[in-house]
């Protein structure tokens, strides 16, 4: 199985709901919770961390954090990821849970942005192993295991 690799270009978290995202150089990912200090972190949820790639942000003319993403990636095509893939970053590991769909917040950023970003909004994940994250750190994708198809008669 081949592994894809990229890196962390930016890190953001929301200290309070409804407030601007705060940019940091490093943060701790907490097992089954989200990012330390993030007001949107929720134990047991499938939407603990949002990943967005800087290449898409550049095409849209937006700075990192503008789409409320937690981790801005670089050199990693997020649309090539699948539910069940693991993303390793140092000691931390994330389980990709779903593609993020555009929300009403995007229209506050720029009218029409929901349509512009449709299909490339980023990926949501759960933290399955705690660890420190920092800008410049490598992200390594481990594809979800594929179950072999076996006919019931063998």
PDB file of N, CA, C and O in Angstrom, residues 85-148:
ATOM      1  N   UNK A  85      -9.341   6.328   6.265  1.00  0.00           N
ATOM      2  CA  UNK A  85      -7.893   6.554   6.165  1.00  0.00           C
ATOM      3  C   UNK A  85      -7.384   7.125   7.489  1.00  0.00           C
ATOM      4  O   UNK A  85      -8.123   7.821   8.200  1.00  0.00           O
ATOM      5  N   UNK A  86      -6.151   6.806   7.815  1.00  0.00           N
ATOM      6  CA  UNK A  86      -5.507   7.368   8.996  1.00  0.00           C
ATOM      7  C   UNK A  86      -4.502   8.424   8.564  1.00  0.00           C
ATOM      8  O   UNK A  86      -3.801   8.245   7.579  1.00  0.00           O
ATOM      9  N   UNK A  87      -4.441   9.510   9.322  1.00  0.00           N
ATOM     10  CA  UNK A  87      -3.470  10.566   9.076  1.00  0.00           C
ATOM     11  C   UNK A  87      -2.576  10.646  10.309  1.00  0.00           C
ATOM     12  O   UNK A  87      -3.058  10.922  11.402  1.00  0.00           O
ATOM     13  N   UNK A  88      -1.288  10.364  10.109  1.00  0.00           N
ATOM     14  CA  UNK A  88      -0.318  10.390  11.202  1.00  0.00           C
ATOM     15  C   UNK A  88       0.459  11.703  11.153  1.00  0.00           C
ATOM     16  O   UNK A  88       0.894  12.134  10.088  1.00  0.00           O
ATOM     17  N   UNK A  89       0.639  12.286  12.317  1.00  0.00           N
ATOM     18  CA  UNK A  89       1.395  13.525  12.435  1.00  0.00           C
ATOM     19  C   UNK A  89       2.155  13.485  13.745  1.00  0.00           C
ATOM     20  O   UNK A  89       1.576  13.690  14.818  1.00  0.00           O
ATOM     21  N   UNK A  90       3.446  13.158  13.667  1.00  0.00           N
ATOM     22  CA  UNK A  90       4.202  12.967  14.909  1.00  0.00           C
ATOM     23  C   UNK A  90       3.569  11.831  15.687  1.00  0.00           C
ATOM     24  O   UNK A  90       3.288  10.768  15.138  1.00  0.00           O
ATOM     25  N   UNK A  91       3.283  12.068  16.963  1.00  0.00           N
ATOM     26  CA  UNK A  91       2.641  11.046  17.797  1.00  0.00           C
ATOM     27  C   UNK A  91       1.129  11.003  17.590  1.00  0.00           C
ATOM     28  O   UNK A  91       0.481  10.029  17.938  1.00  0.00           O
ATOM     29  N   UNK A  92       0.546  12.062  17.043  1.00  0.00           N
ATOM     30  CA  UNK A  92      -0.911  12.139  16.874  1.00  0.00           C
ATOM     31  C   UNK A  92      -1.366  11.345  15.648  1.00  0.00           C
ATOM     32  O   UNK A  92      -0.656  11.263  14.652  1.00  0.00           O
ATOM     33  N   UNK A  93      -2.567  10.784  15.762  1.00  0.00           N
ATOM     34  CA  UNK A  93      -3.189  10.085  14.637  1.00  0.00           C
ATOM     35  C   UNK A  93      -4.649  10.496  14.560  1.00  0.00           C
ATOM     36  O   UNK A  93      -5.342  10.584  15.578  1.00  0.00           O
ATOM     37  N   UNK A  94      -5.096  10.741  13.322  1.00  0.00           N
ATOM     38  CA  UNK A  94      -6.472  11.141  13.041  1.00  0.00           C
ATOM     39  C   UNK A  94      -7.116  10.100  12.140  1.00  0.00           C
ATOM     40  O   UNK A  94      -6.473   9.579  11.231  1.00  0.00           O
ATOM     41  N   UNK A  95      -8.395   9.841  12.371  1.00  0.00           N
ATOM     42  CA  UNK A  95      -9.191   8.958  11.525  1.00  0.00           C
ATOM     43  C   UNK A  95     -10.082   9.843  10.662  1.00  0.00           C
ATOM     44  O   UNK A  95     -10.897  10.615  11.195  1.00  0.00           O
ATOM     45  N   UNK A  96      -9.932   9.767   9.348  1.00  0.00           N
ATOM     46  CA  UNK A  96     -10.762  10.559   8.444  1.00  0.00           C
ATOM     47  C   UNK A  96     -12.181  10.009   8.513  1.00  0.00           C
ATOM     48  O   UNK A  96     -12.408   8.820   8.292  1.00  0.00           O
ATOM     49  N   UNK A  97     -13.152  10.882   8.849  1.00  0.00           N
ATOM     50  CA  UNK A  97     -14.528  10.437   9.047  1.00  0.00           C
ATOM     51  C   UNK A  97     -15.458  10.819   7.905  1.00  0.00           C
ATOM     52  O   UNK A  97     -16.393  10.082   7.597  1.00  0.00           O
ATOM     53  N   UNK A  98     -15.236  11.975   7.273  1.00  0.00           N
ATOM     54  CA  UNK A  98     -16.134  12.414   6.205  1.00  0.00           C
ATOM     55  C   UNK A  98     -15.616  13.673   5.543  1.00  0.00           C
ATOM     56  O   UNK A  98     -14.772  14.376   6.098  1.00  0.00           O
ATOM     57  N   UNK A  99     -16.170  13.930   4.363  1.00  0.00           N
ATOM     58  CA  UNK A  99     -15.882  15.193   3.687  1.00  0.00           C
ATOM     59  C   UNK A  99     -16.737  16.263   4.349  1.00  0.00           C
ATOM     60  O   UNK A  99     -17.886  16.015   4.715  1.00  0.00           O
ATOM     61  N   UNK A 100     -16.178  17.449   4.524  1.00  0.00           N
ATOM     62  CA  UNK A 100     -16.929  18.557   5.105  1.00  0.00           C
ATOM     63  C   UNK A 100     -17.788  19.187   4.016  1.00  0.00           C
ATOM     64  O   UNK A 100     -17.332  19.376   2.886  1.00  0.00           O
ATOM     65  N   UNK A 101     -19.017  19.498   4.362  1.00  0.00           N
ATOM     66  CA  UNK A 101     -19.906  20.149   3.400  1.00  0.00           C
ATOM     67  C   UNK A 101     -19.969  21.640   3.702  1.00  0.00           C
ATOM     68  O   UNK A 101     -19.832  22.050   4.853  1.00  0.00           O
ATOM     69  N   UNK A 102     -20.155  22.464   2.675  1.00  0.00           N
ATOM     70  CA  UNK A 102     -20.229  23.915   2.891  1.00  0.00           C
ATOM     71  C   UNK A 102     -21.359  24.279   3.849  1.00  0.00           C
ATOM     72  O   UNK A 102     -22.431  23.662   3.834  1.00  0.00           O
ATOM     73  N   UNK A 103     -21.121  25.296   4.676  1.00  0.00           N
ATOM     74  CA  UNK A 103     -22.106  25.744   5.657  1.00  0.00           C
ATOM     75  C   UNK A 103     -22.395  27.233   5.457  1.00  0.00           C
ATOM     76  O   UNK A 103     -21.742  27.913   4.659  1.00  0.00           O
ATOM     77  N   UNK A 104     -23.341  27.754   6.214  1.00  0.00           N
ATOM     78  CA  UNK A 104     -23.757  29.159   6.102  1.00  0.00           C
ATOM     79  C   UNK A 104     -22.613  30.122   6.409  1.00  0.00           C
ATOM     80  O   UNK A 104     -22.580  31.235   5.881  1.00  0.00           O
ATOM     81  N   UNK A 105     -21.672  29.706   7.254  1.00  0.00           N
ATOM     82  CA  UNK A 105     -20.533  30.568   7.598  1.00  0.00           C
ATOM     83  C   UNK A 105     -19.791  31.047   6.350  1.00  0.00           C
ATOM     84  O   UNK A 105     -19.296  32.171   6.306  1.00  0.00           O
ATOM     85  N   UNK A 106     -19.716  30.222   5.344  1.00  0.00           N
ATOM     86  CA  UNK A 106     -18.952  30.563   4.147  1.00  0.00           C
ATOM     87  C   UNK A 106     -19.515  31.787   3.441  1.00  0.00           C
ATOM     88  O   UNK A 106     -18.762  32.582   2.871  1.00  0.00           O
ATOM     89  N   UNK A 107     -20.826  31.968   3.493  1.00  0.00           N
ATOM     90  CA  UNK A 107     -21.441  33.141   2.860  1.00  0.00           C
ATOM     91  C   UNK A 107     -21.084  34.424   3.615  1.00  0.00           C
ATOM     92  O   UNK A 107     -21.107  35.506   3.033  1.00  0.00           O
ATOM     93  N   UNK A 108     -20.750  34.300   4.902  1.00  0.00           N
ATOM     94  CA  UNK A 108     -20.302  35.459   5.681  1.00  0.00           C
ATOM     95  C   UNK A 108     -18.884  35.865   5.269  1.00  0.00           C
ATOM     96  O   UNK A 108     -18.527  37.033   5.332  1.00  0.00           O
ATOM     97  N   UNK A 109     -18.092  34.892   4.860  1.00  0.00           N
ATOM     98  CA  UNK A 109     -16.733  35.161   4.413  1.00  0.00           C
ATOM     99  C   UNK A 109     -16.763  35.899   3.081  1.00  0.00           C
ATOM    100  O   UNK A 109     -16.095  36.918   2.892  1.00  0.00           O
ATOM    101  N   UNK A 110     -17.591  35.361   2.158  1.00  0.00           N
ATOM    102  CA  UNK A 110     -17.723  35.974   0.831  1.00  0.00           C
ATOM    103  C   UNK A 110     -18.981  35.421   0.172  1.00  0.00           C
ATOM    104  O   UNK A 110     -19.133  34.195   0.088  1.00  0.00           O
ATOM    105  N   UNK A 111     -19.873  36.300  -0.294  1.00  0.00           N
ATOM    106  CA  UNK A 111     -21.070  35.807  -0.980  1.00  0.00           C
ATOM    107  C   UNK A 111     -20.694  34.905  -2.164  1.00  0.00           C
ATOM    108  O   UNK A 111     -19.782  35.215  -2.927  1.00  0.00           O
ATOM    109  N   UNK A 112     -21.380  33.769  -2.243  1.00  0.00           N
ATOM    110  CA  UNK A 112     -21.128  32.816  -3.319  1.00  0.00           C
ATOM    111  C   UNK A 112     -20.035  31.803  -3.009  1.00  0.00           C
ATOM    112  O   UNK A 112     -19.793  30.892  -3.798  1.00  0.00           O
ATOM    113  N   UNK A 113     -19.381  31.941  -1.864  1.00  0.00           N
ATOM    114  CA  UNK A 113     -18.267  31.053  -1.523  1.00  0.00           C
ATOM    115  C   UNK A 113     -18.719  29.599  -1.357  1.00  0.00           C
ATOM    116  O   UNK A 113     -17.988  28.683  -1.716  1.00  0.00           O
ATOM    117  N   UNK A 114     -19.936  29.384  -0.857  1.00  0.00           N
ATOM    118  CA  UNK A 114     -20.435  28.009  -0.691  1.00  0.00           C
ATOM    119  C   UNK A 114     -20.400  27.254  -2.014  1.00  0.00           C
ATOM    120  O   UNK A 114     -20.001  26.094  -2.060  1.00  0.00           O
ATOM    121  N   UNK A 115     -20.806  27.914  -3.094  1.00  0.00           N
ATOM    122  CA  UNK A 115     -20.794  27.276  -4.411  1.00  0.00           C
ATOM    123  C   UNK A 115     -19.364  27.102  -4.913  1.00  0.00           C
ATOM    124  O   UNK A 115     -19.031  26.085  -5.518  1.00  0.00           O
ATOM    125  N   UNK A 116     -18.507  28.098  -4.664  1.00  0.00           N
ATOM    126  CA  UNK A 116     -17.115  28.023  -5.116  1.00  0.00           C
ATOM    127  C   UNK A 116     -16.365  26.853  -4.483  1.00  0.00           C
ATOM    128  O   UNK A 116     -15.524  26.227  -5.120  1.00  0.00           O
ATOM    129  N   UNK A 117     -16.653  26.575  -3.219  1.00  0.00           N
ATOM    130  CA  UNK A 117     -15.886  25.583  -2.469  1.00  0.00           C
ATOM    131  C   UNK A 117     -16.548  24.201  -2.473  1.00  0.00           C
ATOM    132  O   UNK A 117     -15.956  23.236  -1.999  1.00  0.00           O
ATOM    133  N   UNK A 118     -17.739  24.094  -3.063  1.00  0.00           N
ATOM    134  CA  UNK A 118     -18.447  22.813  -3.057  1.00  0.00           C
ATOM    135  C   UNK A 118     -17.558  21.702  -3.625  1.00  0.00           C
ATOM    136  O   UNK A 118     -16.961  21.833  -4.675  1.00  0.00           O
ATOM    137  N   UNK A 119     -17.475  20.591  -2.891  1.00  0.00           N
ATOM    138  CA  UNK A 119     -16.675  19.441  -3.309  1.00  0.00           C
ATOM    139  C   UNK A 119     -15.207  19.528  -2.927  1.00  0.00           C
ATOM    140  O   UNK A 119     -14.448  18.596  -3.164  1.00  0.00           O
ATOM    141  N   UNK A 120     -14.796  20.635  -2.333  1.00  0.00           N
ATOM    142  CA  UNK A 120     -13.389  20.781  -1.916  1.00  0.00           C
ATOM    143  C   UNK A 120     -13.288  21.560  -0.610  1.00  0.00           C
ATOM    144  O   UNK A 120     -12.404  22.373  -0.419  1.00  0.00           O
ATOM    145  N   UNK A 121     -14.205  21.272   0.297  1.00  0.00           N
ATOM    146  CA  UNK A 121     -14.320  21.959   1.591  1.00  0.00           C
ATOM    147  C   UNK A 121     -13.362  21.420   2.643  1.00  0.00           C
ATOM    148  O   UNK A 121     -13.207  21.975   3.694  1.00  0.00           O
ATOM    149  N   UNK A 122     -12.730  20.286   2.367  1.00  0.00           N
ATOM    150  CA  UNK A 122     -11.815  19.702   3.339  1.00  0.00           C
ATOM    151  C   UNK A 122     -12.365  18.424   3.927  1.00  0.00           C
ATOM    152  O   UNK A 122     -13.451  17.970   3.566  1.00  0.00           O
ATOM    153  N   UNK A 123     -11.601  17.846   4.846  1.00  0.00           N
ATOM    154  CA  UNK A 123     -11.984  16.572   5.445  1.00  0.00           C
ATOM    155  C   UNK A 123     -12.067  16.707   6.970  1.00  0.00           C
ATOM    156  O   UNK A 123     -11.234  17.378   7.582  1.00  0.00           O
ATOM    157  N   UNK A 124     -13.057  16.045   7.532  1.00  0.00           N
ATOM    158  CA  UNK A 124     -13.230  16.009   8.984  1.00  0.00           C
ATOM    159  C   UNK A 124     -12.622  14.730   9.536  1.00  0.00           C
ATOM    160  O   UNK A 124     -12.558  13.712   8.838  1.00  0.00           O
ATOM    161  N   UNK A 125     -12.184  14.808  10.790  1.00  0.00           N
ATOM    162  CA  UNK A 125     -11.510  13.657  11.390  1.00  0.00           C
ATOM    163  C   UNK A 125     -11.733  13.610  12.897  1.00  0.00           C
ATOM    164  O   UNK A 125     -12.083  14.615  13.522  1.00  0.00           O
ATOM    165  N   UNK A 126     -11.515  12.416  13.444  1.00  0.00           N
ATOM    166  CA  UNK A 126     -11.490  12.186  14.890  1.00  0.00           C
ATOM    167  C   UNK A 126     -10.044  11.986  15.305  1.00  0.00           C
ATOM    168  O   UNK A 126      -9.251  11.432  14.552  1.00  0.00           O
ATOM    169  N   UNK A 127      -9.727  12.390  16.519  1.00  0.00           N
ATOM    170  CA  UNK A 127      -8.393  12.142  17.063  1.00  0.00           C
ATOM    171  C   UNK A 127      -8.414  10.746  17.683  1.00  0.00           C
ATOM    172  O   UNK A 127      -9.156  10.492  18.628  1.00  0.00           O
ATOM    173  N   UNK A 128      -7.604   9.828  17.132  1.00  0.00           N
ATOM    174  CA  UNK A 128      -7.563   8.466  17.658  1.00  0.00           C
ATOM    175  C   UNK A 128      -6.290   8.206  18.462  1.00  0.00           C
ATOM    176  O   UNK A 128      -6.165   7.165  19.098  1.00  0.00           O
ATOM    177  N   UNK A 129      -5.368   9.177  18.444  1.00  0.00           N
ATOM    178  CA  UNK A 129      -4.179   9.103  19.283  1.00  0.00           C
ATOM    179  C   UNK A 129      -3.699  10.527  19.537  1.00  0.00           C
ATOM    180  O   UNK A 129      -3.524  11.300  18.608  1.00  0.00           O
ATOM    181  N   UNK A 130      -3.517  10.878  20.814  1.00  0.00           N
ATOM    182  CA  UNK A 130      -3.075  12.222  21.199  1.00  0.00           C
ATOM    183  C   UNK A 130      -1.650  12.490  20.756  1.00  0.00           C
ATOM    184  O   UNK A 130      -0.851  11.563  20.591  1.00  0.00           O
ATOM    185  N   UNK A 131      -1.340  13.779  20.594  1.00  0.00           N
ATOM    186  CA  UNK A 131       0.030  14.166  20.275  1.00  0.00           C
ATOM    187  C   UNK A 131       0.140  15.642  19.953  1.00  0.00           C
ATOM    188  O   UNK A 131      -0.858  16.315  19.697  1.00  0.00           O
ATOM    189  N   UNK A 132       1.360  16.141  20.009  1.00  0.00           N
ATOM    190  CA  UNK A 132       1.650  17.536  19.688  1.00  0.00           C
ATOM    191  C   UNK A 132       1.689  17.730  18.182  1.00  0.00           C
ATOM    192  O   UNK A 132       2.221  16.885  17.461  1.00  0.00           O
ATOM    193  N   UNK A 133       1.150  18.853  17.725  1.00  0.00           N
ATOM    194  CA  UNK A 133       1.186  19.236  16.320  1.00  0.00           C
ATOM    195  C   UNK A 133       1.913  20.563  16.212  1.00  0.00           C
ATOM    196  O   UNK A 133       1.758  21.421  17.075  1.00  0.00           O
ATOM    197  N   UNK A 134       2.688  20.739  15.132  1.00  0.00           N
ATOM    198  CA  UNK A 134       3.328  22.032  14.916  1.00  0.00           C
ATOM    199  C   UNK A 134       3.472  22.303  13.427  1.00  0.00           C
ATOM    200  O   UNK A 134       3.523  21.379  12.615  1.00  0.00           O
ATOM    201  N   UNK A 135       3.513  23.574  13.092  1.00  0.00           N
ATOM    202  CA  UNK A 135       3.669  23.976  11.695  1.00  0.00           C
ATOM    203  C   UNK A 135       4.963  23.368  11.159  1.00  0.00           C
ATOM    204  O   UNK A 135       5.983  23.341  11.841  1.00  0.00           O
ATOM    205  N   UNK A 136       4.895  22.872   9.931  1.00  0.00           N
ATOM    206  CA  UNK A 136       6.048  22.263   9.277  1.00  0.00           C
ATOM    207  C   UNK A 136       6.158  20.765   9.469  1.00  0.00           C
ATOM    208  O   UNK A 136       6.925  20.102   8.777  1.00  0.00           O
ATOM    209  N   UNK A 137       5.379  20.228  10.398  1.00  0.00           N
ATOM    210  CA  UNK A 137       5.409  18.789  10.673  1.00  0.00           C
ATOM    211  C   UNK A 137       4.821  18.009   9.489  1.00  0.00           C
ATOM    212  O   UNK A 137       3.914  18.472   8.814  1.00  0.00           O
ATOM    213  N   UNK A 138       5.356  16.825   9.258  1.00  0.00           N
ATOM    214  CA  UNK A 138       4.879  15.964   8.165  1.00  0.00           C
ATOM    215  C   UNK A 138       3.552  15.312   8.520  1.00  0.00           C
ATOM    216  O   UNK A 138       3.300  14.981   9.680  1.00  0.00           O
ATOM    217  N   UNK A 139       2.720  15.131   7.514  1.00  0.00           N
ATOM    218  CA  UNK A 139       1.467  14.384   7.611  1.00  0.00           C
ATOM    219  C   UNK A 139       1.609  13.174   6.701  1.00  0.00           C
ATOM    220  O   UNK A 139       1.940  13.321   5.525  1.00  0.00           O
ATOM    221  N   UNK A 140       1.372  11.978   7.237  1.00  0.00           N
ATOM    222  CA  UNK A 140       1.489  10.757   6.447  1.00  0.00           C
ATOM    223  C   UNK A 140       0.144  10.043   6.476  1.00  0.00           C
ATOM    224  O   UNK A 140      -0.414   9.803   7.551  1.00  0.00           O
ATOM    225  N   UNK A 141      -0.363   9.730   5.290  1.00  0.00           N
ATOM    226  CA  UNK A 141      -1.660   9.058   5.173  1.00  0.00           C
ATOM    227  C   UNK A 141      -1.458   7.560   5.043  1.00  0.00           C
ATOM    228  O   UNK A 141      -0.673   7.087   4.232  1.00  0.00           O
ATOM    229  N   UNK A 142      -2.188   6.832   5.864  1.00  0.00           N
ATOM    230  CA  UNK A 142      -2.227   5.369   5.786  1.00  0.00           C
ATOM    231  C   UNK A 142      -3.619   5.003   5.274  1.00  0.00           C
ATOM    232  O   UNK A 142      -4.609   5.249   5.975  1.00  0.00           O
ATOM    233  N   UNK A 143      -3.705   4.487   4.063  1.00  0.00           N
ATOM    234  CA  UNK A 143      -5.025   4.163   3.502  1.00  0.00           C
ATOM    235  C   UNK A 143      -5.790   3.162   4.370  1.00  0.00           C
ATOM    236  O   UNK A 143      -5.192   2.293   5.001  1.00  0.00           O
ATOM    237  N   UNK A 144      -7.107   3.329   4.382  1.00  0.00           N
ATOM    238  CA  UNK A 144      -7.961   2.391   5.111  1.00  0.00           C
ATOM    239  C   UNK A 144      -7.767   0.997   4.536  1.00  0.00           C
ATOM    240  O   UNK A 144      -7.607   0.843   3.325  1.00  0.00           O
ATOM    241  N   UNK A 145      -7.754  -0.003   5.399  1.00  0.00           N
ATOM    242  CA  UNK A 145      -7.611  -1.368   4.878  1.00  0.00           C
ATOM    243  C   UNK A 145      -8.809  -1.730   3.998  1.00  0.00           C
ATOM    244  O   UNK A 145      -9.932  -1.350   4.278  1.00  0.00           O
ATOM    245  N   UNK A 146      -8.537  -2.417   2.923  1.00  0.00           N
ATOM    246  CA  UNK A 146      -9.593  -2.849   2.011  1.00  0.00           C
ATOM    247  C   UNK A 146      -9.887  -4.310   2.294  1.00  0.00           C
ATOM    248  O   UNK A 146      -8.983  -5.156   2.244  1.00  0.00           O
ATOM    249  N   UNK A 147     -11.141  -4.586   2.623  1.00  0.00           N
ATOM    250  CA  UNK A 147     -11.550  -5.957   2.899  1.00  0.00           C
ATOM    251  C   UNK A 147     -11.661  -6.705   1.567  1.00  0.00           C
ATOM    252  O   UNK A 147     -12.299  -6.213   0.642  1.00  0.00           O
ATOM    253  N   UNK A 148     -11.065  -7.875   1.461  1.00  0.00           N
ATOM    254  CA  UNK A 148     -11.190  -8.632   0.218  1.00  0.00           C
ATOM    255  C   UNK A 148     -12.629  -9.088   0.025  1.00  0.00           C
ATOM    256  O   UNK A 148     -13.318  -9.429   0.985  1.00  0.00           O
TER     257      UNK A 148
END
